[in-house]
Coordinates of C-alpha atoms in Angstrom, one line a residue:
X1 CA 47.3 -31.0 12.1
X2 CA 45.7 -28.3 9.7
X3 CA 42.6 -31.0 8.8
X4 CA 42.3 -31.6 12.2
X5 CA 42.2 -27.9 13.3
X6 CA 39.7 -27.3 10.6
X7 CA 37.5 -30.3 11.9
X8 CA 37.4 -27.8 15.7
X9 CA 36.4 -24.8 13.4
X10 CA 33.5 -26.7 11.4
X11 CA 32.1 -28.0 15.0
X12 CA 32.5 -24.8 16.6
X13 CA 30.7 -23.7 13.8
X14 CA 27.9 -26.0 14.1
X15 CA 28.0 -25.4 17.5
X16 CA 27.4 -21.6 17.1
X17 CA 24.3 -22.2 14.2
X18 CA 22.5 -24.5 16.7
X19 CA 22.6 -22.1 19.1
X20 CA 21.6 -19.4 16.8
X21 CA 18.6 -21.7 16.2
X22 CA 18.1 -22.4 19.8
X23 CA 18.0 -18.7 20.2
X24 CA 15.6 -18.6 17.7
X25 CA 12.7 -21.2 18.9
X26 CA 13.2 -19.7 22.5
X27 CA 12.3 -16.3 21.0
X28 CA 9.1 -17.6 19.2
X29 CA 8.3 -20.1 22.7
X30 CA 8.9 -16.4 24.5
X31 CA 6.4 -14.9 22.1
X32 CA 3.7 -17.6 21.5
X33 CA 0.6 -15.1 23.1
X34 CA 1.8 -12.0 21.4
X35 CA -1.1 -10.9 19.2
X36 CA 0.4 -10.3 15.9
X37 CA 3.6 -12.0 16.4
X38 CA 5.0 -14.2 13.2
X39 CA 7.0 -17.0 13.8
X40 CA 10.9 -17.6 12.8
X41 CA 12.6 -20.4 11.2
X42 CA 16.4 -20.8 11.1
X43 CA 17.5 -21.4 7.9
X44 CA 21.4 -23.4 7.6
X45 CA 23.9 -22.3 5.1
X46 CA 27.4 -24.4 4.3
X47 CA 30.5 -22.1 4.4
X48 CA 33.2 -23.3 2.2
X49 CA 37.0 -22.2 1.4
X50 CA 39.8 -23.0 -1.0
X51 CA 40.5 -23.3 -4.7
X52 CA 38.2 -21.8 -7.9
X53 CA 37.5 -25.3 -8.6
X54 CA 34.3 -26.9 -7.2
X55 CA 36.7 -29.8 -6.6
X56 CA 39.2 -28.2 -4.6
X57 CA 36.7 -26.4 -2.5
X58 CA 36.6 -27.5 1.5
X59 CA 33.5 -27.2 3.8
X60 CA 34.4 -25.1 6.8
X61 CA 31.5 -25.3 8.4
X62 CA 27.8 -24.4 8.8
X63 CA 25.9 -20.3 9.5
X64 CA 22.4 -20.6 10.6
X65 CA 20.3 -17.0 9.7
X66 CA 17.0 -16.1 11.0
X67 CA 13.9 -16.2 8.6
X68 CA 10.4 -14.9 9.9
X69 CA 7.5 -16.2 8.3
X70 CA 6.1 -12.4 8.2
X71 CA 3.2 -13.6 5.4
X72 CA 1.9 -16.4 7.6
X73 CA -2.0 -15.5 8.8
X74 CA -2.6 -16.3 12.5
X75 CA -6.1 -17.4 13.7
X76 CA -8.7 -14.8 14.4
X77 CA -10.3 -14.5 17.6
X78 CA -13.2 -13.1 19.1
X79 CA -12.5 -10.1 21.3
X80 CA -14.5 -8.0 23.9
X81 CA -12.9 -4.8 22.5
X82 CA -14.5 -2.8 19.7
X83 CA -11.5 -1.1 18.8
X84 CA -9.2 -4.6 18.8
X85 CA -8.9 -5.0 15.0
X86 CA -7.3 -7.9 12.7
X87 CA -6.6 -8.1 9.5
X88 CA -8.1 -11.2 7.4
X89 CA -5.7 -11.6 4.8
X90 CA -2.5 -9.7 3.2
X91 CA -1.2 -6.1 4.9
X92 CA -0.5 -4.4 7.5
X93 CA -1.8 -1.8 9.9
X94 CA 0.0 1.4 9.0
X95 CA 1.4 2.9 12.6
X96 CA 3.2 5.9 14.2
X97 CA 6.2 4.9 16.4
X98 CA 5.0 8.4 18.7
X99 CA 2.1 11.1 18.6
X100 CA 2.7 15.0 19.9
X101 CA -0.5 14.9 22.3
X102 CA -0.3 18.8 22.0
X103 CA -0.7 18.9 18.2
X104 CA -2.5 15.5 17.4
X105 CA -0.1 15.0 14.6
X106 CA 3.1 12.5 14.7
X107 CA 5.8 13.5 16.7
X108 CA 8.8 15.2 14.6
X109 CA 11.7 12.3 16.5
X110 CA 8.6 10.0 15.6
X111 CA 8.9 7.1 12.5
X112 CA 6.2 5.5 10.5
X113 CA 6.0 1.5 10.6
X114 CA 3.6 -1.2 10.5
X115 CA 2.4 -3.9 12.4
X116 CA 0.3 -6.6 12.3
X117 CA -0.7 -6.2 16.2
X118 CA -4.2 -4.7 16.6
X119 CA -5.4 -4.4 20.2
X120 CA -5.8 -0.9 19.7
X121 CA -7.5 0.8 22.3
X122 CA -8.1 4.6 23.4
X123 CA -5.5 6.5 24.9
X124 CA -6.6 9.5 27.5
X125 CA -6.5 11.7 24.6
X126 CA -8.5 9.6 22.3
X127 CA -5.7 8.4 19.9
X128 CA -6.1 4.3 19.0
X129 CA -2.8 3.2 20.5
X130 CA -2.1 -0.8 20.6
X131 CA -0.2 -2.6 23.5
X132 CA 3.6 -1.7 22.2
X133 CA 2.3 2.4 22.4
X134 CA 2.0 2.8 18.6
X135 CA -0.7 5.0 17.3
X136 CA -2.7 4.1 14.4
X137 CA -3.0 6.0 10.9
X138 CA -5.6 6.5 8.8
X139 CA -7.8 8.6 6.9
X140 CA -9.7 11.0 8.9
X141 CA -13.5 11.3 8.0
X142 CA -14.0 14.1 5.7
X143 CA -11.0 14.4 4.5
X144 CA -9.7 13.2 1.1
X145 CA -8.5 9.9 0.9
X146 CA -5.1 9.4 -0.1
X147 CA -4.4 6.0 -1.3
X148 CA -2.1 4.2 -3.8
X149 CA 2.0 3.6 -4.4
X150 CA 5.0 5.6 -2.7
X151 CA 5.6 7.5 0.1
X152 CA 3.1 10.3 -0.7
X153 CA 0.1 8.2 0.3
X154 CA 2.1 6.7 3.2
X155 CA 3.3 9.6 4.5
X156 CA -0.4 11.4 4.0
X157 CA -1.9 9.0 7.1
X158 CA -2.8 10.9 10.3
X159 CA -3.3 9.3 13.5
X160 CA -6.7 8.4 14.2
X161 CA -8.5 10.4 16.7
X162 CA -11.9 9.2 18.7
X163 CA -14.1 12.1 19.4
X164 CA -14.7 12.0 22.9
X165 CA -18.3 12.8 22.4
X166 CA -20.9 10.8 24.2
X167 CA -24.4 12.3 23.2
X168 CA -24.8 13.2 19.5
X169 CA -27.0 16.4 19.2
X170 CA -30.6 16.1 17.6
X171 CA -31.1 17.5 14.0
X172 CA -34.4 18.4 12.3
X173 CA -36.1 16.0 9.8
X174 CA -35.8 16.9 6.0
X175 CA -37.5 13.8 4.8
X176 CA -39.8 11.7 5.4
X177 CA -40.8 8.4 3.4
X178 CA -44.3 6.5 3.1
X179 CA -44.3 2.9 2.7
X180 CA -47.8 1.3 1.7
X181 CA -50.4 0.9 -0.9
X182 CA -53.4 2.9 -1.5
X183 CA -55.8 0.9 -2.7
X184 CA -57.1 1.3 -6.8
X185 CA -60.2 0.0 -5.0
X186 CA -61.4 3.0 -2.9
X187 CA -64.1 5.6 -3.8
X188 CA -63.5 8.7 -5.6
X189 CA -65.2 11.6 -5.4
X190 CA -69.1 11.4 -6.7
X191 CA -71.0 15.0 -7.2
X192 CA -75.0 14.1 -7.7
X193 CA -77.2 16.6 -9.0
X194 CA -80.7 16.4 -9.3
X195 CA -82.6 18.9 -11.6
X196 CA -85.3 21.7 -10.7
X197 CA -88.6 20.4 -9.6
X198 CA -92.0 21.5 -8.5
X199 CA -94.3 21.3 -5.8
X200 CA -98.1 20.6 -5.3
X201 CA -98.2 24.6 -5.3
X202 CA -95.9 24.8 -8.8
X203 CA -93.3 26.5 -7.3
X204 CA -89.9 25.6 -8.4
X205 CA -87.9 23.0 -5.8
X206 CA -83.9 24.2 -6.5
X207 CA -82.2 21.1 -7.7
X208 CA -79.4 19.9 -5.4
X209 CA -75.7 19.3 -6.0
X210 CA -74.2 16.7 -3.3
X211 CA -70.4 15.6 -3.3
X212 CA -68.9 12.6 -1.4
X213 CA -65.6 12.5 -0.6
X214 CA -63.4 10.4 -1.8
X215 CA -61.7 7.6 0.4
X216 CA -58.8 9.1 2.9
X217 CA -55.8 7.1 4.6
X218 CA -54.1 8.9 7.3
X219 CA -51.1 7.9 9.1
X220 CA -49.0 8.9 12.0
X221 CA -45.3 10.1 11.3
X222 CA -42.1 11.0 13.6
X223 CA -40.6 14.3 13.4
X224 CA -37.8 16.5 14.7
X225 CA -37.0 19.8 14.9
X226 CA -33.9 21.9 14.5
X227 CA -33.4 21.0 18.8
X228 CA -33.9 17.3 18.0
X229 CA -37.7 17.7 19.9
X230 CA -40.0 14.8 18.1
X231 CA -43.8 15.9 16.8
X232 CA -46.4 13.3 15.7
X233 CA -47.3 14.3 12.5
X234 CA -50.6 13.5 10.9
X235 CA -50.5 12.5 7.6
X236 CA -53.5 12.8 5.4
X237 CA -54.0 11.3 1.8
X238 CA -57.6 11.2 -0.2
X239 CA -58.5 10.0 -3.5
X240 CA -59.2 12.6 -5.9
X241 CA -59.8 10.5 -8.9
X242 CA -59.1 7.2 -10.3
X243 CA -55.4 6.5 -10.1
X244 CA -55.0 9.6 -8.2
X245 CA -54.0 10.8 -4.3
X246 CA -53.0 13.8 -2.7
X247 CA -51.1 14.3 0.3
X248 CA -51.0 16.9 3.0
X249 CA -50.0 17.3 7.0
X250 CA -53.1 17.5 8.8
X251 CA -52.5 17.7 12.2
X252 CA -50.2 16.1 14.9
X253 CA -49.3 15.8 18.3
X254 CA -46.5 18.1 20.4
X255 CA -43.9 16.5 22.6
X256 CA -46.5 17.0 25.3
X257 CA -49.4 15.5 23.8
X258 CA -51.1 18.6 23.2
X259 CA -53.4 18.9 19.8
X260 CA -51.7 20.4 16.9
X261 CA -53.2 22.1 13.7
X262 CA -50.9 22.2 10.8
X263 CA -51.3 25.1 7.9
X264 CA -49.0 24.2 4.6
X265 CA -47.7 27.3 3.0
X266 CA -48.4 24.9 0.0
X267 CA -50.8 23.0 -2.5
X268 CA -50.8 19.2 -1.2
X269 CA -48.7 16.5 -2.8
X270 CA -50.5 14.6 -6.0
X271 CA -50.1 11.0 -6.7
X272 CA -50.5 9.5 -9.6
X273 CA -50.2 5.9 -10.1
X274 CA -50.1 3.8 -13.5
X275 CA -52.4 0.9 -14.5
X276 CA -49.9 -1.7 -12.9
X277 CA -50.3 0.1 -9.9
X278 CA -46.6 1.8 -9.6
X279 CA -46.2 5.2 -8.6
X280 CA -45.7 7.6 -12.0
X281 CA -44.9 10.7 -10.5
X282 CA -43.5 12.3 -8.2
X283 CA -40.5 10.8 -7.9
X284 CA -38.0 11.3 -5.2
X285 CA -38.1 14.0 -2.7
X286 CA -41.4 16.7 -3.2
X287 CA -41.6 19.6 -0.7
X288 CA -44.0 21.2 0.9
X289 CA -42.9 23.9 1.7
X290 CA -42.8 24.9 5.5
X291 CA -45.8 23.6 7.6
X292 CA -46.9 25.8 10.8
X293 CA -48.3 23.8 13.5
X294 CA -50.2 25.7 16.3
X295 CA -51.5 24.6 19.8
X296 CA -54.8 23.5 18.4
X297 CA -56.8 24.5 21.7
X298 CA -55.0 28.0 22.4
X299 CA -54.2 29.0 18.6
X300 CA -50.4 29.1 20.0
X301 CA -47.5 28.6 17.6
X302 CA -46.0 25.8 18.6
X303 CA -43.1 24.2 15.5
X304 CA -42.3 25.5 12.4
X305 CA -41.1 22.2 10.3
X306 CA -40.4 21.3 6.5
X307 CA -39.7 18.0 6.0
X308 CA -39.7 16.9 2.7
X309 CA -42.2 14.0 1.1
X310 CA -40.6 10.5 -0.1
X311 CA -41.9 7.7 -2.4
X312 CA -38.9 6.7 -3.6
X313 CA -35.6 4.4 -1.7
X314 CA -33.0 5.9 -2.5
X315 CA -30.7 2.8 -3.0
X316 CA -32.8 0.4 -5.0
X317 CA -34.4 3.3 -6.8
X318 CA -38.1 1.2 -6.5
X319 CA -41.0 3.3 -5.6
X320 CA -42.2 2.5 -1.5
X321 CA -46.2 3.5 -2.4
X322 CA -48.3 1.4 -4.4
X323 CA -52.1 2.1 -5.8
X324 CA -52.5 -1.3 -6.1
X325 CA -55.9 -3.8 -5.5
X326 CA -56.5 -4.8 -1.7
X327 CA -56.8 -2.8 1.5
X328 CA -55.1 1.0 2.1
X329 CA -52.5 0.6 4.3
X330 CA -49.5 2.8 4.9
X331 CA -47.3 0.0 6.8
X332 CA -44.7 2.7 7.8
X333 CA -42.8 5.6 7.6
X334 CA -39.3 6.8 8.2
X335 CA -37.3 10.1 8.9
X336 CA -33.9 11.3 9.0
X337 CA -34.3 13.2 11.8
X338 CA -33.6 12.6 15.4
X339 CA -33.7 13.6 19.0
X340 CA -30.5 13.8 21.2
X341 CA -28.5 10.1 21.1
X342 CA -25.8 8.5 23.8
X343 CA -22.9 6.9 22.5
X344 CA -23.4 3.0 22.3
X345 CA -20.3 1.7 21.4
X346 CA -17.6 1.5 18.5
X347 CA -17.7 -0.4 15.0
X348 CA -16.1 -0.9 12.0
X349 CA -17.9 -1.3 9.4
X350 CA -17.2 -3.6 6.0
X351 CA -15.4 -0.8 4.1
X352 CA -13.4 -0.9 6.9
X353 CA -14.5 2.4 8.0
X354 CA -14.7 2.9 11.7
X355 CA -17.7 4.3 13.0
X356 CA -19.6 5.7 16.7
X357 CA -22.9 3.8 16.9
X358 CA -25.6 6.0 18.9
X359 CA -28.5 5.1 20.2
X360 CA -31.4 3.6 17.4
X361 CA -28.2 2.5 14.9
X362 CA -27.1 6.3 13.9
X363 CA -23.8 5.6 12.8
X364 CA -21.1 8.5 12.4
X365 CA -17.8 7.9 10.6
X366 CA -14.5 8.6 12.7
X367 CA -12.0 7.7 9.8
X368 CA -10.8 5.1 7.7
X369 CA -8.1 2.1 8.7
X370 CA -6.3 1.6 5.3
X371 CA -4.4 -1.5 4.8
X372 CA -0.7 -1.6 3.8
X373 CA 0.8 -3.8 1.6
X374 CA 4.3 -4.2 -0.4
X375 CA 5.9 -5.9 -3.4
X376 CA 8.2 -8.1 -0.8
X377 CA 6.7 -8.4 2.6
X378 CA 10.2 -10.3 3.2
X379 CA 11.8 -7.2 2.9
X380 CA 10.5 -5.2 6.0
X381 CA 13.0 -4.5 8.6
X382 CA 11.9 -6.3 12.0
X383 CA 12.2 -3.4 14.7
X384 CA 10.5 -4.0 18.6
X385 CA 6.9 -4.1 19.4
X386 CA 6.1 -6.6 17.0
X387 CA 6.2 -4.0 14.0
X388 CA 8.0 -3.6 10.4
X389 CA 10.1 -1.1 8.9
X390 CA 10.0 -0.1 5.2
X391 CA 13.1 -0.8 3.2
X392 CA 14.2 -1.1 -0.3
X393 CA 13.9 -4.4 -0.7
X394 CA 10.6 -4.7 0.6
X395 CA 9.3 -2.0 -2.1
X396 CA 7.1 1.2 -1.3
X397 CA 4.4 1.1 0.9
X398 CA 1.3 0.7 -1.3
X399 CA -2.1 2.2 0.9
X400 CA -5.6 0.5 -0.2
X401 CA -8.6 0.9 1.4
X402 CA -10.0 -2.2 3.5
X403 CA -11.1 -6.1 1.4
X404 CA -9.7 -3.6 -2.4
X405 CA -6.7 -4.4 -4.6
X406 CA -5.8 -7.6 -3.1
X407 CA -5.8 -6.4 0.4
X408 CA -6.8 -8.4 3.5
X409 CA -10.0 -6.8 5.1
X410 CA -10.2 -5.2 8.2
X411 CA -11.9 -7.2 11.2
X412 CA -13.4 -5.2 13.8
X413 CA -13.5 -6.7 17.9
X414 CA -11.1 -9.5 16.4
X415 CA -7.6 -10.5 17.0
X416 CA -4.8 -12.2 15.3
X417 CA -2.8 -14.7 17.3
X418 CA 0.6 -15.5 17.1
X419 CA 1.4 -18.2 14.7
X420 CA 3.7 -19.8 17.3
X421 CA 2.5 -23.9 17.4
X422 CA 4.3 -24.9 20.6
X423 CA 4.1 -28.5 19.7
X424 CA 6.4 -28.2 16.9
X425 CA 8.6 -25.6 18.8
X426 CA 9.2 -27.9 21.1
X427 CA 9.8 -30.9 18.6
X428 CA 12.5 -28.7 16.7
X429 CA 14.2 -27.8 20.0
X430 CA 15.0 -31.7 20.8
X431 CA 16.2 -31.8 17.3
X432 CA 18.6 -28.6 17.8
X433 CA 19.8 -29.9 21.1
X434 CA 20.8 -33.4 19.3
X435 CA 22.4 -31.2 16.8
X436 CA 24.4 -29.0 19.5
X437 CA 25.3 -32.7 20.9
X438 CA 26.5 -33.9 17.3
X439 CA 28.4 -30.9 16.9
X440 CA 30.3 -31.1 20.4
X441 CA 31.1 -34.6 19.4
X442 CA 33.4 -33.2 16.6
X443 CA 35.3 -30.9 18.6
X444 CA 36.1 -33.4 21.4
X445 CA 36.8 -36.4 18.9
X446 CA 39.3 -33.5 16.4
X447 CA 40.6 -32.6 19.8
X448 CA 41.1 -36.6 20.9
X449 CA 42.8 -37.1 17.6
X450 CA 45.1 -34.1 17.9
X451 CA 46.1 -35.4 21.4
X452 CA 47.0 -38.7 19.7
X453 CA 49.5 -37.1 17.5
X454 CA 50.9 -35.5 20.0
X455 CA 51.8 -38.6 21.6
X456 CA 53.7 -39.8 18.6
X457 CA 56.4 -37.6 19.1
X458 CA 56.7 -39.1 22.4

């Protein structure tokens, strides 16, 4: 009787790990459009009882566990929301379970986490807060970023906090850079003098000294002042000697069209270019100085403005002005000025940095969205809203910026989708339910066979 009351316990026991495992598909069929969500498997384990030896050891049965497959990437997909974000690749987005609206900083009954679940968007008080009401953390812009092993770094995050500003104020120009080529080809100055002559009457004729010019280029630049108000600004540059240029302002245009004259405090810019044709000097920015521009009609002050001269990118290092053979031509010019901008949208960028785009591309950085990672992903604690816990076993939270260390890179208007395939969900629960059938069968066969003994003693 003892077998046969063992041979109820092991089907009950099957009976009780395929339903855990039923449980466990009808949890991932439950969550198969939740963005971030990673699938579970059930994983079977043989419980057994008796002697030390291997050979006096019974099988009691079967324990089925849950086991999510937390490092599984889900597709990426396009969304219509700028401030959705995904993570191609390893990590997590590091969240707050709570924010205290009043102070902007987590709430004190609040707990850090992360998730995988980014369709952030901005809450009435500008935090990033996804879908299960979890803020996200970062690195604010201008702050120091804090990134690296342990809880320090973790614990250094702040919530992220969209500035709810929708016109970015205009600030004056302090450069501006010319792109083009002056050609070695152009005239330089020529003096011609002609010597003392006589007349019919011998009296002496007073030679004559004449000087042309030497070739100018002007072009037309884009200013601003201190109020973000744009001038036209007239460039002027003339050939002073082979291989040689100077540049001054000129002139220019008010926000109204009205005739400016422009009076450097000082000497004009000089050029000089090698025999390849590459600028020699200057280098980099030049100044100068303050140039007064007055209503050219009335004699009116009109703008006060000092933007500084460029020949020089400041990335590449390569000279933008040339004194090459061919045509003059300044091809363009650009500033770093502008006038007042709307807000256009939101962005992040490729160092994961996330960014308000104003009108003509002027980008200001909000803060930076770090991404999380840890020794054992398999050790985060699963807690509701499709987010993680930090334990021991899963190691301390290790902060990196975006696409550094081996960290997955941070997708802006993207999504991750749950790694839930419904077509082998399904497939694996007619396979549990056989199993749940299989395991019934033992307990009414054991309990048919104890029945059978009972009838012997009658």
């Amino acid at each position: 009787m003892m077998s046969f009351s063992k041979a109820l316990i092991t089907g009950v026991t099957a009976m009780n790990a395929q339903s855990t495992a039923m449980g466990v598909l009808s949890n991932n069929i439950a969550n198969s459009r939740t963005v971030g969500f990673k699938d579970s498997d059930s994983r079977f384990s043989d419980l057994v009882n008796g002697g030390k030896s291997s050979n006096s050891r019974v099988g009691s049965g079967v324990v089925a566990s849950q086991f999510s497959r937390i490092d599984q990437q889900g597709i990426l997909s396009a969304s219509y929301t700028s401030t959705n974000f995904a993570i191609a690749g390893r990590g997590f987005f590091p969240v707050a379970s709570a924010i205290d609206s009043a102070t902007g900083q987590i709430a004190n009954t609040a707990e850090r986490l992360v998730t995988r679940a980014g369709d952030f968007s901005v809450d009435k008080n500008g935090f990033l807060v996804n879908s299960k009401g979890f803020a996200l953390l970062g690195i604010p812009a201008g702050t120091t970023a804090t990134t690296g092993t342990g809880a320090g770094a973790f614990n250094s995050l702040q919530p992220i906090k969209v500035p709810a500003t929708t016109v970015l104020a205009g600030t004056a120009s302090t450069s501006i850079t010319l792109t083009g080529n002056l050609s070695a080809a152009d005239a330089v100055p020529v003096t011609t003098t002609t010597e003392d002559t006589t007349d019919a009457d011998g009296n002496v004729v007073p030679g004559t000294t004449t000087t042309t010019p030497g070739a100018t280029v002007t072009s037309s630049v884009t200013a601003y002042d201190s109020t973000g108000t744009p001038y036209v600004l007239e460039v002027t540059l003339t050939k002073t000697a082979p291989q040689t240029w100077t540049a001054q302002y000129t002139g220019g245009t008010g926000p109204d069209g009205t005739a400016l004259t422009a009076t450097a405090t000082s000497a004009p810019i000089t050029l000089t270019f090698g025999s390849n044709g590459q600028l020699v000097s200057p280098t980099g920015s030049v100044s100068l100085g303050s140039v007064a521009f007055t209503n050219t009609a009335t004699g009116a002050s009109v703008a006060t403005l000092s933007p500084n001269f460029k020949f020089q990118d400041d990335v590449s290092g390569l000279t933008t002005i040339t004194g090459m053979g061919g045509a003059s031509n300044l091809s363009g010019s650009t500033t770093d000025g502008h006038g007042a901008l709307g807000l256009a949208g939101i962005e992040v960028g490729e160092d994961g940095v996330l960014y308000q785009i104003f009108d003509q591309g002027k980008r200001v950085a909000v803060a930076s969205i770090p991404v999380v990672t840890f020794v054992n992903d398999y050790g985060l604690e699963s807690v509701s809203g499709t987010a993680y816990r930090v334990t021991d076993s899963s190691g301390d939270a290790v902060v990196n910026a975006s696409n550094t260390n081996g960290a997955g890179k941070v997708m802006g208007a993207q999504l991750e989708q749950s790694t839930v395939d419904l077509a082998d969900e399904f497939t694996d629960m007619i396979v549990t339910q056989r199993g749940y059938q299989a395991a019934s069968k033992i307990v009414t066969t054991a309990d048919a066979m104890i029945e059978i003994v009972r009838d012997l003693k009658n």
